Amino acid sequence: MGRDGTQSRGAYALAFLVGCAAAVSAVTGRAQQPPTTVELAPRAEKARALAHLYSEKLRAGVVQALKETGPVGAIGACNTLAPELNSSVTDESTFEISRTAFRVRNQENLPDAWELVALELMQKALTGGADPKTLETYDVVTTNEGQRLFRYMRPIMMREPCLVCHGPNVAQEVKAEIAKYYTDDKAVGFNVGDLRGAFSLVQQLD
Ligand code: HEC
């Protein structure tokens, strides 16, 4: 199973077209015409709460690792932290949570078609001056196998503590440590306030 609960990332070819149109209206959090009778708002509320919890835990974990071991030591923690937190945050629910971005450190986090559209919408809204806290996208999409999924995304913004590992001037020893885990790191060069990526949540409906 993929991290979003489907057999393959290619399963979204069809869903992409549906999701694309709906995502435009949903980027502000309001889907005008839900494509099914599935109630979107309560699910979005749950997804939003989980994303907040995950975000807080991740940030606390990163800050603690930085304090305890410094940036070089904290790379290992970041490598394992996100997947560990994933199950701890979603244990009680039927959501799967992950992170994605245009430019990634871990290739596993590359966006699928639906996530790419959502990221583009977020970037566009931010460029237009939108408040990142207000941005979210959600929808019900159907995979090629006929599986219906509730999908939700909200932005992850660059903040000051993130610079040491994702900023424009990552120290040589930090870069070297990153390279031990990730052979094709594209997740550097971000400034505070940039869209770093997004939380992505998926819930199987059938
Ligand atoms: C100590 C270094 C370090 C710090 C500090 C750090 N990160 Fe990361 N970040 C990483 C590593 C390592 C990964 C790859 C994790 C994985 O394997 O999924 C990563 C992955 C990510 C991803 C997933 C997309 C990708 O590139 O693979 C996002 C989004 C992200 N970081 C955002 C942030 C934000 C926001 C902050 C500040 C709150 C932050 N990071 C601070 C090291 C760091």
Short mmCIF file of C-alpha atoms and ligand atoms in Angstrom, two decimals:
data_model
loop_
_atom_site.label_atom_id
_atom_site.label_comp_id
_atom_site.label_asym_id
_atom_site.label_seq_id
_atom_site.Cartn_x
_atom_site.Cartn_y
_atom_site.Cartn_z
CA MET A 1 0.00 0.00 0.00
CA GLY A 2 1.16 3.50 -0.73
CA ARG A 3 1.36 6.03 2.06
CA ASP A 4 -1.96 7.47 0.94
CA GLY A 5 -3.74 4.16 1.15
CA THR A 6 -3.78 3.27 -2.52
CA GLN A 7 -1.92 0.62 -4.44
CA SER A 8 -0.21 3.03 -6.76
CA ARG A 9 0.40 6.70 -7.14
CA GLY A 10 -0.86 6.45 -10.72
CA ALA A 11 -4.35 5.69 -9.46
CA TYR A 12 -5.28 9.34 -9.51
CA ALA A 13 -5.32 9.93 -13.26
CA LEU A 14 -9.11 10.14 -13.27
CA ALA A 15 -9.53 11.59 -9.83
CA PHE A 16 -7.17 14.35 -10.82
CA LEU A 17 -9.70 15.90 -13.20
CA VAL A 18 -12.48 15.80 -10.64
CA GLY A 19 -10.25 16.99 -7.83
CA CYS A 20 -8.80 19.74 -9.96
CA ALA A 21 -12.08 21.57 -10.46
CA ALA A 22 -13.32 21.02 -6.93
CA ALA A 23 -10.02 22.05 -5.37
CA VAL A 24 -10.37 25.53 -6.79
CA SER A 25 -13.51 26.16 -4.79
CA ALA A 26 -12.23 24.25 -1.78
CA VAL A 27 -8.98 26.13 -1.33
CA THR A 28 -10.72 28.53 0.97
CA GLY A 29 -12.25 25.61 2.84
CA ARG A 30 -15.63 25.66 1.13
CA ALA A 31 -16.45 23.05 -1.46
CA GLN A 32 -19.42 24.47 -3.29
CA GLN A 33 -20.79 21.29 -4.73
CA PRO A 34 -19.73 18.13 -2.89
CA PRO A 35 -19.42 15.45 -5.59
CA THR A 36 -21.00 12.81 -3.33
CA THR A 37 -23.27 12.72 -0.33
CA VAL A 38 -20.24 12.36 1.93
CA GLU A 39 -20.28 15.14 4.49
CA LEU A 40 -17.12 17.10 3.87
CA ALA A 41 -17.09 19.73 6.59
CA PRO A 42 -16.90 17.45 9.67
CA ARG A 43 -14.17 15.37 8.03
CA ALA A 44 -12.24 18.51 7.15
CA GLU A 45 -12.54 19.65 10.74
CA LYS A 46 -11.08 16.38 12.00
CA ALA A 47 -8.29 16.50 9.40
CA ARG A 48 -7.51 20.11 10.34
CA ALA A 49 -7.23 19.17 14.03
CA LEU A 50 -4.95 16.22 13.23
CA ALA A 51 -2.73 18.39 11.02
CA HIS A 52 -2.41 20.95 13.83
CA LEU A 53 -1.52 18.26 16.35
CA TYR A 54 1.03 16.69 14.00
CA SER A 55 2.52 20.08 13.22
CA GLU A 56 2.91 20.94 16.91
CA LYS A 57 4.48 17.58 17.76
CA LEU A 58 6.87 17.77 14.81
CA ARG A 59 7.98 21.28 15.65
CA ALA A 60 8.48 20.43 19.31
CA GLY A 61 10.43 17.31 18.31
CA VAL A 62 12.67 19.21 15.90
CA VAL A 63 13.36 22.00 18.40
CA GLN A 64 14.17 19.47 21.14
CA ALA A 65 16.48 17.48 18.86
CA LEU A 66 18.25 20.68 17.81
CA LYS A 67 18.76 21.64 21.45
CA GLU A 68 19.97 18.21 22.53
CA THR A 69 22.19 17.21 19.64
CA GLY A 70 22.62 20.24 17.37
CA PRO A 71 21.68 20.29 13.69
CA VAL A 72 23.96 17.46 12.58
CA GLY A 73 22.64 15.07 15.22
CA ALA A 74 19.07 16.19 14.63
CA ILE A 75 19.06 14.98 11.00
CA GLY A 76 18.74 11.39 12.20
CA ALA A 77 15.86 12.44 14.45
CA CYS A 78 14.08 14.15 11.54
CA ASN A 79 14.57 11.01 9.49
CA THR A 80 12.58 8.92 11.96
CA LEU A 81 10.40 11.53 13.69
CA ALA A 82 7.81 12.12 10.97
CA PRO A 83 6.91 8.46 10.37
CA GLU A 84 6.82 7.76 14.13
CA LEU A 85 4.56 10.72 14.76
CA ASN A 86 2.37 9.74 11.85
CA SER A 87 1.06 6.64 13.62
CA SER A 88 0.92 8.28 17.05
CA VAL A 89 -1.23 11.14 15.73
CA THR A 90 -3.54 9.06 13.57
CA ASP A 91 -3.84 5.96 15.81
CA GLU A 92 -7.29 6.85 17.03
CA SER A 93 -8.62 7.87 13.63
CA THR A 94 -8.87 6.43 10.15
CA PHE A 95 -6.66 9.10 8.60
CA GLU A 96 -3.18 8.67 7.22
CA ILE A 97 -0.99 11.74 7.39
CA SER A 98 2.14 12.66 5.46
CA ARG A 99 4.06 15.67 4.21
CA THR A 100 4.70 16.69 0.66
CA ALA A 101 6.28 19.60 -1.25
CA PHE A 102 7.32 20.81 -4.71
CA ARG A 103 10.96 20.24 -3.76
CA VAL A 104 11.62 17.38 -1.36
CA ARG A 105 14.43 15.94 0.71
CA ASN A 106 12.91 12.48 0.84
CA GLN A 107 11.69 11.24 -2.57
CA GLU A 108 8.92 9.34 -0.76
CA ASN A 109 7.33 12.73 -0.09
CA LEU A 110 6.98 13.76 -3.75
CA PRO A 111 3.44 14.95 -4.52
CA ASP A 112 0.96 12.93 -6.55
CA ALA A 113 -1.24 14.68 -9.15
CA TRP A 114 -3.92 15.80 -6.66
CA GLU A 115 -1.32 17.08 -4.20
CA LEU A 116 0.51 18.94 -6.95
CA VAL A 117 -2.63 20.83 -7.94
CA ALA A 118 -3.32 21.68 -4.30
CA LEU A 119 0.27 22.90 -3.81
CA GLU A 120 -0.01 25.06 -6.92
CA LEU A 121 -3.26 26.58 -5.67
CA MET A 122 -1.70 27.28 -2.28
CA GLN A 123 1.36 28.88 -3.83
CA LYS A 124 -0.82 31.03 -6.06
CA ALA A 125 -3.00 32.14 -3.14
CA LEU A 126 0.07 32.96 -1.03
CA THR A 127 1.65 34.94 -3.84
CA GLY A 128 -1.63 36.85 -3.99
CA GLY A 129 -1.24 37.73 -0.31
CA ALA A 130 -3.45 35.08 1.34
CA ASP A 131 -2.96 34.27 5.02
CA PRO A 132 -1.50 30.72 5.11
CA LYS A 133 -3.59 29.85 8.18
CA THR A 134 -6.75 30.23 6.12
CA LEU A 135 -5.62 27.94 3.31
CA GLU A 136 -6.76 24.38 3.01
CA THR A 137 -8.00 22.08 0.28
CA TYR A 138 -10.24 19.07 0.61
CA ASP A 139 -12.32 16.86 -1.57
CA VAL A 140 -13.60 13.35 -2.21
CA VAL A 141 -11.72 11.69 -5.03
CA THR A 142 -12.28 8.31 -6.66
CA THR A 143 -9.30 6.22 -7.69
CA ASN A 144 -9.19 4.24 -10.93
CA GLU A 145 -10.05 1.17 -8.83
CA GLY A 146 -13.28 2.86 -7.73
CA GLN A 147 -12.05 3.49 -4.20
CA ARG A 148 -13.36 6.76 -2.74
CA LEU A 149 -10.98 8.77 -0.62
CA PHE A 150 -11.42 11.90 1.44
CA ARG A 151 -8.31 14.03 0.92
CA TYR A 152 -7.20 17.10 2.81
CA MET A 153 -4.18 19.40 2.60
CA ARG A 154 -2.94 22.50 4.40
CA PRO A 155 0.30 24.45 3.97
CA ILE A 156 3.55 24.11 5.93
CA MET A 157 5.33 27.46 6.10
CA MET A 158 9.06 28.04 6.61
CA ARG A 159 9.93 29.37 10.06
CA GLU A 160 13.13 30.45 11.72
CA PRO A 161 14.14 27.07 13.31
CA CYS A 162 13.77 25.39 9.91
CA LEU A 163 16.51 27.50 8.28
CA VAL A 164 19.37 25.44 9.68
CA CYS A 165 18.31 22.46 7.54
CA HIS A 166 16.17 23.99 4.77
CA GLY A 167 17.51 27.54 4.44
CA PRO A 168 19.62 29.23 1.77
CA ASN A 169 22.88 28.78 3.74
CA VAL A 170 22.89 25.27 5.18
CA ALA A 171 26.26 24.61 6.86
CA GLN A 172 28.65 22.25 5.13
CA GLU A 173 28.63 19.67 7.96
CA VAL A 174 24.81 19.69 8.01
CA LYS A 175 24.75 19.19 4.23
CA ALA A 176 27.20 16.30 4.58
CA GLU A 177 25.03 14.62 7.22
CA ILE A 178 21.88 15.10 5.10
CA ALA A 179 23.68 13.47 2.17
CA LYS A 180 24.24 10.32 4.26
CA TYR A 181 20.48 9.74 4.38
CA TYR A 182 19.22 11.47 1.24
CA THR A 183 21.03 11.22 -2.08
CA ASP A 184 18.98 13.82 -3.96
CA ASP A 185 18.07 16.59 -1.50
CA LYS A 186 16.12 19.41 -3.15
CA ALA A 187 14.72 20.85 0.11
CA VAL A 188 17.16 23.73 0.67
CA GLY A 189 17.12 27.41 -0.30
CA PHE A 190 13.87 28.30 1.47
CA ASN A 191 13.39 31.57 3.35
CA VAL A 192 11.20 32.28 6.36
CA GLY A 193 7.61 32.79 5.14
CA ASP A 194 8.04 30.60 2.04
CA LEU A 195 5.67 27.74 1.37
CA ARG A 196 7.83 24.81 2.47
CA GLY A 197 5.24 22.15 1.68
CA ALA A 198 1.96 20.78 2.97
CA PHE A 199 0.41 18.26 5.29
CA SER A 200 -1.58 15.70 3.33
CA LEU A 201 -4.26 13.55 4.92
CA VAL A 202 -6.18 10.67 3.40
CA GLN A 203 -9.16 8.71 4.68
CA GLN A 204 -10.65 5.71 2.90
CA LEU A 205 -14.40 6.04 2.57
CA ASP A 206 -15.46 2.61 1.27
C1 HEC B 1 17.71 19.11 11.86
C2 HEC B 1 17.34 19.37 10.48
C3 HEC B 1 15.93 19.78 10.15
C4 HEC B 1 15.23 20.84 10.65
C5 HEC B 1 15.68 21.84 11.70
C6 HEC B 1 13.96 20.84 9.95
N1 HEC B 1 13.89 19.82 9.05
FE1 HEC B 1 12.38 19.45 7.74
N2 HEC B 1 13.33 17.78 7.12
C7 HEC B 1 14.54 17.33 7.62
C8 HEC B 1 14.76 15.98 7.13
C9 HEC B 1 15.96 15.09 7.47
C10 HEC B 1 13.65 15.67 6.32
C11 HEC B 1 13.34 14.36 5.59
C12 HEC B 1 12.37 13.59 6.48
C13 HEC B 1 11.87 12.32 5.84
O1 HEC B 1 12.68 11.43 5.56
O2 HEC B 1 10.65 12.24 5.60
C14 HEC B 1 12.78 16.82 6.34
C15 HEC B 1 11.58 16.88 5.64
C16 HEC B 1 10.70 17.93 5.70
C17 HEC B 1 9.46 18.02 4.95
C18 HEC B 1 8.87 16.93 4.03
C19 HEC B 1 9.17 17.18 2.58
C20 HEC B 1 10.58 16.79 2.18
O3 HEC B 1 11.35 17.70 1.87
O4 HEC B 1 10.92 15.59 2.15
C21 HEC B 1 8.90 19.20 5.27
C22 HEC B 1 7.59 19.75 4.73
C23 HEC B 1 9.76 19.84 6.25
N3 HEC B 1 10.86 19.05 6.46
C24 HEC B 1 9.49 21.04 6.85
C25 HEC B 1 10.24 21.56 7.91
C26 HEC B 1 9.83 22.71 8.67
C27 HEC B 1 8.59 23.54 8.44
C28 HEC B 1 10.79 22.90 9.64
C29 HEC B 1 10.81 23.95 10.75
C30 HEC B 1 9.73 23.86 11.70
C31 HEC B 1 11.80 21.86 9.45
N4 HEC B 1 11.42 21.06 8.40
C32 HEC B 1 12.96 21.75 10.18
C33 HEC B 1 15.41 18.01 8.43
C34 HEC B 1 15.07 19.13 9.15
#
